Coordinates of C-alpha atoms and ligand atoms in Angstrom, one line a residue:
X243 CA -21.9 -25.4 -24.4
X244 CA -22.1 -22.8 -27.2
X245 CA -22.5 -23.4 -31.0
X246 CA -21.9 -20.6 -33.5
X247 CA -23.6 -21.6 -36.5
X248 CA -22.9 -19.9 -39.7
X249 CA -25.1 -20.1 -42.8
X250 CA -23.8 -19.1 -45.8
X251 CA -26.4 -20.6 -48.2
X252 CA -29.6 -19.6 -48.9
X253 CA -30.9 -22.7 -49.6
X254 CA -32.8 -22.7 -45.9
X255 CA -35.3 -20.5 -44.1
X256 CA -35.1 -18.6 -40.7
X257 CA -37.2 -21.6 -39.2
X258 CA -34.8 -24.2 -40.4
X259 CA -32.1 -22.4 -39.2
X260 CA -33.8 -22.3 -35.6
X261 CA -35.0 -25.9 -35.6
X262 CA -31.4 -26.9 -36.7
X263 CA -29.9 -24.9 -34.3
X264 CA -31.8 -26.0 -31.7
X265 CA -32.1 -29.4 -32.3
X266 CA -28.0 -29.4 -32.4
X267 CA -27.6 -27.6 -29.2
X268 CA -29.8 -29.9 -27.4
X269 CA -27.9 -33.1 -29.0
X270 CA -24.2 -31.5 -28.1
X271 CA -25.5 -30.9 -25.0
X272 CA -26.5 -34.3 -24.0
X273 CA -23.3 -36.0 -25.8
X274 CA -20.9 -33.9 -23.0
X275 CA -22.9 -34.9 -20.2
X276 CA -22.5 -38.5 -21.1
X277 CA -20.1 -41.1 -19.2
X278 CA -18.4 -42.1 -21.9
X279 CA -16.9 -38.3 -22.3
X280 CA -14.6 -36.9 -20.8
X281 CA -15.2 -34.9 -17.8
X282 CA -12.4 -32.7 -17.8
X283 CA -13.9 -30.7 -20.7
X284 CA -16.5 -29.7 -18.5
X285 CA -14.3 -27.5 -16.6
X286 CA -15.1 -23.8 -15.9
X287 CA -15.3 -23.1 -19.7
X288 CA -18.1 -23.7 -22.3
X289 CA -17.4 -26.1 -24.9
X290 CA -18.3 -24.5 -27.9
X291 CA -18.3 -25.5 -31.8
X292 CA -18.4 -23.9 -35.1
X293 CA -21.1 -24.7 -37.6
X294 CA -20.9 -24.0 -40.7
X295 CA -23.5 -24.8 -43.4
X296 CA -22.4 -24.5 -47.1
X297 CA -23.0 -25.1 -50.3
X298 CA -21.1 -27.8 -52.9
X299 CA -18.3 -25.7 -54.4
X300 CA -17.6 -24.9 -51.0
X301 CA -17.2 -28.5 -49.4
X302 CA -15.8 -29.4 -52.7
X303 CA -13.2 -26.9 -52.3
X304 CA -12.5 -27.7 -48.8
X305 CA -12.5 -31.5 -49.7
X306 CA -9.7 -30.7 -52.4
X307 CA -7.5 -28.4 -49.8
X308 CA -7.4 -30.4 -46.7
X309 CA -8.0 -33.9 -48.0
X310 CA -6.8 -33.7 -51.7
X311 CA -10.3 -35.3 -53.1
X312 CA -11.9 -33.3 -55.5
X313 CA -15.2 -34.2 -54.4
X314 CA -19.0 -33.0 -53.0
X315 CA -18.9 -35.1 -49.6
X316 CA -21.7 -34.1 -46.9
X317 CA -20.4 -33.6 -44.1
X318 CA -16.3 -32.6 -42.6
X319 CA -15.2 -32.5 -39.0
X320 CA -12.0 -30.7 -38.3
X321 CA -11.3 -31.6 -34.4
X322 CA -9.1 -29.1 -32.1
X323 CA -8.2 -31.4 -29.5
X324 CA -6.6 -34.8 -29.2
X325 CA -8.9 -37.0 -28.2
X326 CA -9.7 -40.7 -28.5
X327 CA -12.9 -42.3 -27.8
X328 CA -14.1 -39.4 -26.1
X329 CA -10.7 -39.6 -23.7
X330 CA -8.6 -36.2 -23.5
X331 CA -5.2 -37.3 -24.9
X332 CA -2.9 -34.5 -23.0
X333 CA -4.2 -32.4 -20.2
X334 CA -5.7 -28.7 -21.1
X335 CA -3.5 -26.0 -21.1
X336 CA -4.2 -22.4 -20.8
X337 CA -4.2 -21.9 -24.7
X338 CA -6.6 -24.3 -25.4
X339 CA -9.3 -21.5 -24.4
X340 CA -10.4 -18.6 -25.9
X341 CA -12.2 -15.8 -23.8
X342 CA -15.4 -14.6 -26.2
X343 CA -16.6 -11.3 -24.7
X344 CA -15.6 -12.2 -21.4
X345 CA -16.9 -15.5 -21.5
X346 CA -14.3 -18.7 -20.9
X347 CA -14.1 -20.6 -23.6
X348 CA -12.9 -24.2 -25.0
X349 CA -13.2 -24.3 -28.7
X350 CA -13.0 -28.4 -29.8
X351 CA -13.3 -27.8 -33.7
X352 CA -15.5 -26.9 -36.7
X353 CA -18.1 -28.9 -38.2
X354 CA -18.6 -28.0 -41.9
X355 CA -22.2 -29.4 -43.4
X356 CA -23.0 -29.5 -47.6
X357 CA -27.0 -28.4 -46.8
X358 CA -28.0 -29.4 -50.7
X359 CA -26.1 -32.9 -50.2
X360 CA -28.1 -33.3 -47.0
X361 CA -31.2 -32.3 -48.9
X362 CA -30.3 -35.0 -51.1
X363 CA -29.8 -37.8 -48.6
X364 CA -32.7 -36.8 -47.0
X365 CA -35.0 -37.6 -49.8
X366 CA -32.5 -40.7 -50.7
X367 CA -33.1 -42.0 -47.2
X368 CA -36.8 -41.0 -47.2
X369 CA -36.4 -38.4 -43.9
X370 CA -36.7 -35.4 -42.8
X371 CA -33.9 -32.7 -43.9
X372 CA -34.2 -32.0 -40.2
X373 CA -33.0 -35.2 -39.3
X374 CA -30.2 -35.8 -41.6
X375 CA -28.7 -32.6 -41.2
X376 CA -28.8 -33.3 -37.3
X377 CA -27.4 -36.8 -37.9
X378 CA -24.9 -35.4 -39.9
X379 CA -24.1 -32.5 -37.3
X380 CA -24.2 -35.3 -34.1
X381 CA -21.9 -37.7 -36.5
X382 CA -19.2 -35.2 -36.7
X383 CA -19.4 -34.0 -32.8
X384 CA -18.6 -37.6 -32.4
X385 CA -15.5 -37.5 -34.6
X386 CA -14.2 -34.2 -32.4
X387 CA -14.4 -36.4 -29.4
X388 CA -12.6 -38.6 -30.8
X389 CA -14.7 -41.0 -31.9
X390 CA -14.2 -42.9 -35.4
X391 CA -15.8 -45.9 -36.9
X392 CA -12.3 -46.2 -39.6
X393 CA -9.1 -47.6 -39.4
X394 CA -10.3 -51.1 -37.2
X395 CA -12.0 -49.2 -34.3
X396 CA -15.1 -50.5 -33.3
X397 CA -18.0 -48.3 -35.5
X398 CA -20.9 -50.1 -34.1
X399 CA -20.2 -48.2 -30.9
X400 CA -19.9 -44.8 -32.4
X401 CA -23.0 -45.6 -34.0
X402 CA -25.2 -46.6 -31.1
X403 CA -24.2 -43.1 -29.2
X404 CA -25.2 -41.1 -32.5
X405 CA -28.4 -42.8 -32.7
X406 CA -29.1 -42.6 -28.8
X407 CA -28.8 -38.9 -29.0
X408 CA -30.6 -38.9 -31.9
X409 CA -33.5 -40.5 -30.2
X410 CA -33.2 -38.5 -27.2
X411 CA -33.5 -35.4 -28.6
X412 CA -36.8 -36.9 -30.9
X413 CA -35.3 -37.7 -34.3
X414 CA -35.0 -41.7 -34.2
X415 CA -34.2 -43.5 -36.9
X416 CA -36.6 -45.0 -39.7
X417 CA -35.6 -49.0 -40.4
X418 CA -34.6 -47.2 -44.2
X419 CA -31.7 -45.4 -43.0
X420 CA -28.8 -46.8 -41.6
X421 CA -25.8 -44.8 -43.7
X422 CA -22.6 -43.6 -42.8
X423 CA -21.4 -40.1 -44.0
X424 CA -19.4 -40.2 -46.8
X425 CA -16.7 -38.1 -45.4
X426 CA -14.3 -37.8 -42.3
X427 CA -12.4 -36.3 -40.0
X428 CA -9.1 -35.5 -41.8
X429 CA -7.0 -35.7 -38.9
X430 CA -6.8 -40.0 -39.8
X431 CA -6.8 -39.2 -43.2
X432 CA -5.2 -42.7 -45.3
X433 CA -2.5 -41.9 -46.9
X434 CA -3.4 -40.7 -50.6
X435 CA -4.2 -43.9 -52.7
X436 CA -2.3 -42.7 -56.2
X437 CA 0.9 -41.0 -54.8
X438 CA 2.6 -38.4 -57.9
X439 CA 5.7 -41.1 -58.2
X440 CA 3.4 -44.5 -57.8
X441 CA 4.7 -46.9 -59.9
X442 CA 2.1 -47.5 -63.1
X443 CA 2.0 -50.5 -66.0
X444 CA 1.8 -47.5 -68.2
X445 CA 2.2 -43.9 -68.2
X446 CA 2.9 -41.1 -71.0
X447 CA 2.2 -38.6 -72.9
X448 CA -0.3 -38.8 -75.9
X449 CA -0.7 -36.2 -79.0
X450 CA -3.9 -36.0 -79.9
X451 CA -3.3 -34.4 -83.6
X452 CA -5.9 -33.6 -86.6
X453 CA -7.6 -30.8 -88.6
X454 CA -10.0 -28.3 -86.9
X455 CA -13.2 -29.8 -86.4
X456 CA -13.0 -33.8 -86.2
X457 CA -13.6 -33.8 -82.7
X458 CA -10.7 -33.6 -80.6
X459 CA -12.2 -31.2 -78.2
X460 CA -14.9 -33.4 -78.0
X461 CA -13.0 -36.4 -77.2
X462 CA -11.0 -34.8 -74.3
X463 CA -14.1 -33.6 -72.5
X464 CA -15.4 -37.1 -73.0
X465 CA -12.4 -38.5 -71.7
X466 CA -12.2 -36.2 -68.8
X467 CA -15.7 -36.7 -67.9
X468 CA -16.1 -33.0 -67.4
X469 CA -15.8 -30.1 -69.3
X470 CA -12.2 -29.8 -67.7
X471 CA -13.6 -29.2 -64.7
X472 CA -10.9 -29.1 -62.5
X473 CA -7.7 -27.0 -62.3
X474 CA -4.7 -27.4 -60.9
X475 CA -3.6 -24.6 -58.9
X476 CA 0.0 -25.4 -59.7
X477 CA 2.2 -22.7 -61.4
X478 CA 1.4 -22.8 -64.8
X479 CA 3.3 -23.7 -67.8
X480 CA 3.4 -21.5 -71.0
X481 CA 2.2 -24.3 -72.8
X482 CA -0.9 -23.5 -75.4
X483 CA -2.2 -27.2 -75.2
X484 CA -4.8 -27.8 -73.3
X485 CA -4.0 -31.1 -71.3
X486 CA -6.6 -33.7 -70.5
X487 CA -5.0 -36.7 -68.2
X488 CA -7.1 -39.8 -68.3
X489 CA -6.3 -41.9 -65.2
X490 CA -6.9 -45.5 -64.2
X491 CA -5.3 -47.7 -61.8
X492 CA -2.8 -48.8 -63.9
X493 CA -2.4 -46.4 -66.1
X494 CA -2.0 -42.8 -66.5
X495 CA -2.3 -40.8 -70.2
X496 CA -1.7 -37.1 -70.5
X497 CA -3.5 -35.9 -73.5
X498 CA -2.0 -32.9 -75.7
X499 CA -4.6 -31.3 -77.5
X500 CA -2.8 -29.8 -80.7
X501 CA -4.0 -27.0 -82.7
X502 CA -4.4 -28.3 -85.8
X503 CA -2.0 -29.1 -88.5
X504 CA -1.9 -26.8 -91.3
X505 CA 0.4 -25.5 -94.1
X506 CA 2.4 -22.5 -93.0
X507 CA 1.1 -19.7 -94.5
X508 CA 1.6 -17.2 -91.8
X509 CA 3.4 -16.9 -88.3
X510 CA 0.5 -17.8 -86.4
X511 CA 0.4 -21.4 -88.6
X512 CA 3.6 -21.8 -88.4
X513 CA 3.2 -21.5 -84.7
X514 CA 0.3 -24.2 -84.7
X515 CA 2.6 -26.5 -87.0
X516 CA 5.3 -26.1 -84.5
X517 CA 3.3 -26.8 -82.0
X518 CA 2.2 -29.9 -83.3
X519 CA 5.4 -31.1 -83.5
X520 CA 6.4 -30.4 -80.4
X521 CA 3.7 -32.3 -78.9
X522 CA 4.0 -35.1 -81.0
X523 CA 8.5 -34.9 -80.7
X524 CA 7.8 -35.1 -76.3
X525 CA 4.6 -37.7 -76.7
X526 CA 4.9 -41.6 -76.6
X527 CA 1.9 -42.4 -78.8
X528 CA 0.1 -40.2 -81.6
X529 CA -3.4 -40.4 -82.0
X530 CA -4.4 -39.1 -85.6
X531 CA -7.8 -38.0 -85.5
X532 CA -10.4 -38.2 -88.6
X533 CA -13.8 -37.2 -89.3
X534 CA -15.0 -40.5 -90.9
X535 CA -17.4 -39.0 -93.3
X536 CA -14.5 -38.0 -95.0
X537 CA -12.7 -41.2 -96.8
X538 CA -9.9 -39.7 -98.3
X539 CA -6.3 -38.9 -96.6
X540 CA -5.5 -34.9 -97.5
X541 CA -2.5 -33.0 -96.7
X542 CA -2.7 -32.6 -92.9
X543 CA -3.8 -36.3 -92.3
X544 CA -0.5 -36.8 -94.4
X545 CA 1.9 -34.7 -93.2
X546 CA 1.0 -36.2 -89.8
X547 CA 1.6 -39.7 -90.8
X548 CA 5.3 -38.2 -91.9
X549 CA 5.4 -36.5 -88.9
X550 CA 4.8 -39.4 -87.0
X551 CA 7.2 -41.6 -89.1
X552 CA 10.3 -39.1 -89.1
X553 CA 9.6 -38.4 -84.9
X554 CA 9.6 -42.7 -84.9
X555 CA 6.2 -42.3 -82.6
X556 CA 3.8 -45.5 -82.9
X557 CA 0.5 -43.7 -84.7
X558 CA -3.3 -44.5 -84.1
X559 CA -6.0 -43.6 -86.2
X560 CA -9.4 -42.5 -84.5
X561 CA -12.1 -42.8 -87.0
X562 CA -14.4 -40.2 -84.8
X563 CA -18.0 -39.7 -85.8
X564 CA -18.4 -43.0 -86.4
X565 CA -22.1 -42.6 -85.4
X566 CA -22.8 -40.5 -88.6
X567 CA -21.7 -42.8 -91.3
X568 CA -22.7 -46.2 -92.0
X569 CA -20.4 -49.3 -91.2
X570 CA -20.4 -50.3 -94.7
X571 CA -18.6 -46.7 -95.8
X572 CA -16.0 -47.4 -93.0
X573 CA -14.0 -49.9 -95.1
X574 CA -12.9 -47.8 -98.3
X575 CA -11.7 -45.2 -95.8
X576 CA -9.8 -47.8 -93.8
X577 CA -8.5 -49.4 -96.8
X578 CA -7.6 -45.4 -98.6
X579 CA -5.3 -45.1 -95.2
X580 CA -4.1 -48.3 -94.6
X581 CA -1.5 -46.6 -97.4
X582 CA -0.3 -43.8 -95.5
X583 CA 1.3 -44.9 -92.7
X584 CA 2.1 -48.1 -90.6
X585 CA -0.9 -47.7 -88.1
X586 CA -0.7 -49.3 -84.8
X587 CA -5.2 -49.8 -85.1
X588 CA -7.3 -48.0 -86.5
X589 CA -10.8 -47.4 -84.1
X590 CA -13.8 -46.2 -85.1
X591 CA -15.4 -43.7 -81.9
X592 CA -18.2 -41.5 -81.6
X593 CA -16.3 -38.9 -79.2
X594 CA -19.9 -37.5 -78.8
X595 CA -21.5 -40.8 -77.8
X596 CA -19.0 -42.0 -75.8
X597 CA -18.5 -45.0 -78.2
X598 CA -15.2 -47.2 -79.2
X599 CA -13.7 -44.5 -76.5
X600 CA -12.7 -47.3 -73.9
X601 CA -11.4 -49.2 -76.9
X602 CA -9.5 -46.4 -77.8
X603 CA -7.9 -45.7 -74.7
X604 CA -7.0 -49.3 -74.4
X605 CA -4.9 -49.6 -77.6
X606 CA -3.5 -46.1 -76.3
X607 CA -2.6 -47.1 -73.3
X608 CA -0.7 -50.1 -74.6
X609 CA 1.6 -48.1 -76.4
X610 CA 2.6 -46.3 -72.8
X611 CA 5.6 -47.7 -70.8
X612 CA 5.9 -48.6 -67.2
X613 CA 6.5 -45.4 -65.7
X614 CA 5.8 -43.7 -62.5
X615 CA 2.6 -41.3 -62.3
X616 CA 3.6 -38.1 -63.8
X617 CA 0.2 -36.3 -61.9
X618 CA -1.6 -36.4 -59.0
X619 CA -5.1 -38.3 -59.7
X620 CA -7.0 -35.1 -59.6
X621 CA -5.6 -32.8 -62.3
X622 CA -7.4 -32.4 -65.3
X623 CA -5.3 -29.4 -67.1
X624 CA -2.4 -27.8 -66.4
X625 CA -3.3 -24.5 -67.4
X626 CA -4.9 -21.5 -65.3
X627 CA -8.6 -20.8 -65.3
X628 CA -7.6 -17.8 -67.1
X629 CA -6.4 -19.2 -69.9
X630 CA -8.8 -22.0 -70.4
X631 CA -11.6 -19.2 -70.1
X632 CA -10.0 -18.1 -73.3
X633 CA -9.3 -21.1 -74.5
X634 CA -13.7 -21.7 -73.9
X635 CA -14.0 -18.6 -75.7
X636 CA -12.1 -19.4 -78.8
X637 CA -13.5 -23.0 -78.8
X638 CA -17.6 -21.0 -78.9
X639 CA -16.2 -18.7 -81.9
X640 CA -15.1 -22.0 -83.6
X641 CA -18.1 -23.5 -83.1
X642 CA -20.4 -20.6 -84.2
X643 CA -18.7 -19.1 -87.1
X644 CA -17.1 -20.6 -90.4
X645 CA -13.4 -22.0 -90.8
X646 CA -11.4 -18.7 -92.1
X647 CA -12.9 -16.8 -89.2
X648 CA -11.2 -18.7 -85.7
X649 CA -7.6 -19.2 -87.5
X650 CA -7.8 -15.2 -87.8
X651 CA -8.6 -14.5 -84.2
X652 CA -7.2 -14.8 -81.0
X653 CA -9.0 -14.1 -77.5
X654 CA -7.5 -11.9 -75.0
X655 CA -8.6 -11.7 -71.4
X656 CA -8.6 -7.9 -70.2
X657 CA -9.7 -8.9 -66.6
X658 CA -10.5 -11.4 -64.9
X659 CA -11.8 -10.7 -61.4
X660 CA -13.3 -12.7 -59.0
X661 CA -15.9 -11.3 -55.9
X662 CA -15.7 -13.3 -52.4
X663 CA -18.9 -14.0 -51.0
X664 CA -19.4 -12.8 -47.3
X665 CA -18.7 -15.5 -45.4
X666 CA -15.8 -16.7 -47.6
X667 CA -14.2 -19.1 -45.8
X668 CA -11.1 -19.0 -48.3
X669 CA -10.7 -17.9 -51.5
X670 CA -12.0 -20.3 -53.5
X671 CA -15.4 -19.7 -52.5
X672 CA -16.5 -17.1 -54.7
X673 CA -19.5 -15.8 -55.8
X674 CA -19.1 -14.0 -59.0
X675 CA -16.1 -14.3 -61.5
X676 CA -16.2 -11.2 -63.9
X677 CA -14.5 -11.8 -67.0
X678 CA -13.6 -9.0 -69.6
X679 CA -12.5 -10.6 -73.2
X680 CA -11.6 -9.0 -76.5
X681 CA -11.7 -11.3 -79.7
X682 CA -9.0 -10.1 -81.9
X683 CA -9.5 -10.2 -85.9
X684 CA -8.2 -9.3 -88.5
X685 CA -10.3 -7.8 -91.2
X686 CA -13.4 -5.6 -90.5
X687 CA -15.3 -8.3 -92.1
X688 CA -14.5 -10.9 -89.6
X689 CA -15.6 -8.3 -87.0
X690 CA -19.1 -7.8 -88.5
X691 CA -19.2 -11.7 -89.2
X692 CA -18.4 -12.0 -85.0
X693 CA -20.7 -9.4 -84.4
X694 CA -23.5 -11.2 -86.4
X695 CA -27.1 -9.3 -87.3
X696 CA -27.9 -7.0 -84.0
X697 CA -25.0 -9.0 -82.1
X698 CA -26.9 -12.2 -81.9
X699 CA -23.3 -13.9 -82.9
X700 CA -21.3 -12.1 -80.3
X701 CA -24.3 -12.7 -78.0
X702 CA -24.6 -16.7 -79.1
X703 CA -21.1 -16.9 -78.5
X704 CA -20.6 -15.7 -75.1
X705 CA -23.7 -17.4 -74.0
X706 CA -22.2 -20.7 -74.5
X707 CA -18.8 -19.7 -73.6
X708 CA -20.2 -18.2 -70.1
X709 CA -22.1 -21.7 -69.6
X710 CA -18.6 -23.5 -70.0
X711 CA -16.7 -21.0 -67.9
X712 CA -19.2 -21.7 -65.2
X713 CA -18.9 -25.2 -65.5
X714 CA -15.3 -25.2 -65.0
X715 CA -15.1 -22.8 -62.7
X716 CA -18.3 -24.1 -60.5
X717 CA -19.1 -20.5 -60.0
X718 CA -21.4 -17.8 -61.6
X719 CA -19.7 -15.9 -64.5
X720 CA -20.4 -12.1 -65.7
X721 CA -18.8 -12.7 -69.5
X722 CA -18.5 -9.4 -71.4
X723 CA -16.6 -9.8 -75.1
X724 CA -15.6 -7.4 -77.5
X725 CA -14.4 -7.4 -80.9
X726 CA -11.6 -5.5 -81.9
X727 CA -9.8 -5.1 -85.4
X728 CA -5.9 -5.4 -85.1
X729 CA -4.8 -5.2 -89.3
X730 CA -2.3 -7.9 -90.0
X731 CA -1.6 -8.9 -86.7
X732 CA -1.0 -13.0 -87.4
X733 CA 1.9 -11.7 -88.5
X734 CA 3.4 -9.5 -86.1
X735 CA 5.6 -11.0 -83.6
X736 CA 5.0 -8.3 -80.9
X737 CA 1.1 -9.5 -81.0
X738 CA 2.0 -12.7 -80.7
X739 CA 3.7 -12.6 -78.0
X740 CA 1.0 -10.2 -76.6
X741 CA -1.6 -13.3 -77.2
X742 CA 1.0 -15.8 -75.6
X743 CA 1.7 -17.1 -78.7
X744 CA 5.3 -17.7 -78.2
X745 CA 7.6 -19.5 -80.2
X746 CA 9.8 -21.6 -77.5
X747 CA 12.9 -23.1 -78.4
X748 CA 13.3 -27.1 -77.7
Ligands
LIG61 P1 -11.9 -30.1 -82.8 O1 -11.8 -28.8 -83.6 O2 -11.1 -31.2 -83.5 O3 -11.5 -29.9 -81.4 O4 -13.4 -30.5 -82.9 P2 -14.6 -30.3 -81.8 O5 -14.4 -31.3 -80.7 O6 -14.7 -28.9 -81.5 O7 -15.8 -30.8 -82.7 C1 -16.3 -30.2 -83.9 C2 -17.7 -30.5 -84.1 O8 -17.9 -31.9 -84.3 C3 -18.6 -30.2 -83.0 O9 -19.8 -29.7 -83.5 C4 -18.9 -31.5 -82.3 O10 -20.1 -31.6 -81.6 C5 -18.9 -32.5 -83.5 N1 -18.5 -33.8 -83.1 C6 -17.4 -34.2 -82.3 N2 -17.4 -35.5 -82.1 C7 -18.4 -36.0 -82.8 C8 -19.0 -37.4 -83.0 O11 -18.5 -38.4 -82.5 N3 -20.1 -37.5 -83.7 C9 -20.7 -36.4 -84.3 N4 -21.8 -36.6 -85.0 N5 -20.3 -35.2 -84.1 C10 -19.1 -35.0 -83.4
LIG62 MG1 -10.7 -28.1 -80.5

């Protein structure tokens, strides 16, 4: 038997590695010379096995690949050979070995182990790190023997053999921990649970409209649990919205995150007003955000209500920062907008707290019809990690600086460049993304104001924009942003179009 283990975290020391390794040779080598295995793979060839150990955005990665869960699981087998209960399934043939310097070998599959979710088991179960990693390692030898515990074969047996070799090689159990990995081989994989095409009670688009600053953002990262953690690696769409989709059982929402709603005083508005209305024209429900310290309707909260009524969309109003007012100052608000447009319900939420969300979403969702699912479960966004880095970017200079500045900028990715580690196993698993940005203003003032006293704003800025990157990118992030003056340019087609602000016809 050989093992070739490969350790691309650093999260163990040399003498871990050698314990591991050892203790794992020992146990594969007792599991072959067991009855219950097949003989035949003890021909004139040396079994051997992969290990790798990895860290989380690795077996997430893999997880989302080859089983189509975005998930952190522990532990993932992927067997060579058919086998079944330890039984070859089809004789060996001469390509089932490899020759390694000389040496005849009969490769049955890779074993792929998360060490910092074994860590955290470990400590869970109350054992040693040694022991769950082994039991983890021993679980999946099992699985590329053919062994399974799903899909109505008897688990109590595979269990017994991994706990035998487990005590044979000195690593019983204690009475605490009796577990089952969390994930499998993915040759038996079920077939996925929320197909793209699944027949929902309700299922649609939702625009999420309202002036800078009430929360919208907020609400979609609240809504998608994550800071839009995941993204699709579909071809992307020229869209500028940034898409959250909310998924339950039953129902499926696609959010449309609108730029705001302003009155056209340059191309760029114009653009955002256009764009507004074309999320709200291809939606089934519009959501009308407020800020509900504010009591009184203004233009944009009333030109969406027309919008709304002349596109004949059902309208909700969310009442958002309904944790910094009092309940009594609710009503004159509620009763000031009752006037403006025929609302479907009007919710208060704190998109912060995560409050009157699920209510939200409920009334939402009941204005969706009975359609199939327009995404697979595990898309967040549509767009690229390139453009949502910018779209993190603009979202920090929002946040940092005062209104006039963000409507005059736009961010512009120069390069975006991501380094491999070593051992990459594909490439996803990176090490370092380095992104070069330019903030585009207008006026030599808004530079200084982005700039800030001795680059503190620029700094503040990209601080909180790298944090975010890394967050949805589950990888370290080198962020360096400039500021450049381009005179005029909101209203220069050929910079719009540079920027990817595109007018597209309907
Ligand atoms: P957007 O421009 O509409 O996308 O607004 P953002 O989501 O960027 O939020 C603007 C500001 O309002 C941020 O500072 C948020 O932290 C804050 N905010 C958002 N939702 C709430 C809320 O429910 N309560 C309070 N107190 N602040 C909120
Ligand atoms: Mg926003």
């Amino acid at each position: 038997m050989s093992i070739q283990l490969f350790n691309q975290t650093r999260s163990l020391s040399n003498e871990e590695i050698e314990v591991f390794r050892n203790n794992i040779g020992k146990a594969l080598d007792l599991l072959l010379s067991r009855d219950y295995v097949d003989q035949r793979l003890q021909s004139d060839a040396e079994v051997s096995v992969d290990v790798r150990l990895v860290g989380t955005d690795t077996i997430r990665k893999l997880n989302s690949e080859y089983r189509g869960k975005n998930a952190v699981t522990d532990v993932l087998s992927f067997p060579i050979l058919d086998m079944m209960d330890g039984k070859l399934q089809a004789d060996l043939m001469p390509y089932d070995f490899s020759y390694d310097g000389g040496k005849k070998c009969l490769p049955i599959g890779d074993v792929v182990i998360c060490v910092e979710r074994a860590r955290k088991q470990s400590e869970e179960y109350g054992h040693s790190l040694e022991r769950e990693m082994c039991f983890l390692a021993v679980h999946s030898f099992l699985h590329l023997l053919g062994f399974d515990h799903e899909n109505g074969r008897d688990e109590t047996s595979m269990f017994e053999k991994q706990e035998q070799i487990l005590k044979d090689i000195g690593l019983p159990r204690c009475d605490s921990d009796i577990h089952i990995p969390d994930s499998d081989r993915i040759t038996n994989e079920e077939p996925d649970a929320h197909p793209v095409g699944e027949m929902l009670k309700h299922c649609g688009y939702c625009a999420l409209v309202g002036r800078p600053n009430v929360g919208k953002s907020t609400l979609l990262n609240t809504i998608s649990g994550m800071k839009l953690a995941i993204v699709s690696h579909k071809p992307q769409t020229t869209r500028n919205n940034i898409q959250a989709i909310y998924n339950r059982d039953d129902a499926q929402v696609i959010f449309v995150d609108t730029p705001g709603i302003h009155k056209p005083q340059s191309k760029l508005s114009e653009f955002m007003v256009d764009s507004s209305f074309r999320a709200a024209k291809g939606a089934d429900v519009v959501v009308l955000m407020i800020d509900g310290r504010f009591s009184k309707p203004a233009s944009v909260e009333l030109r969406a209500a027309e919008m709304a009524k002349k596109l004949k969309k059902p309208i909700i109003l969310a009442v958002n920062k309904a944790d910094a007012v009092s309940k009594e100052s609710l009503l004159p608000l509620i009763a000031n907008y009752s006037g403006i447009a025929d609302f479907e319900a009007i919710v208060p939420i704190s998109a912060l707290k995560d409050d009157g969300v699920t209510e939200l979403m409920d009334v939402i969702i009941s204005h969706l019809p009975a359609q199939p699912r327009y995404f697979p479960i595990e898309e967040v966004t549509d767009q690229s990690e390139r453009e949502i880095a910018a779209e993190l970017i603009r979202e920090q200079i929002l946040h940092y600086t005062n209104e006039e500045i963000p409507h005059g900028t736009a961010v512009e990715i120069d390069a975006f460049e991501e380094d491999l580690k070593e051992d990459a196993v594909d490439s996803y698993d990176r090490s370092l993304i380095r992104i070069h940005a330019s903030i585009i203003c207008e006026k030599d003032s808004h530079k200084s104001i982005l700039l800030g006293k001795n680059g503190q704003m620029i700094k503040r800025i990209g601080t909180a924009a790298r944090e975010n990157i890394e967050k949805m990118t589950d990888c370290k992030v080198f962020l360096d942003l400039h500021v450049k003056v381009r005179k005029d340019w909101k209203n220069r087609q050929v910079f719009l179009d540079e920027f990817g602000y595109k007018k597209k016809d309907d």
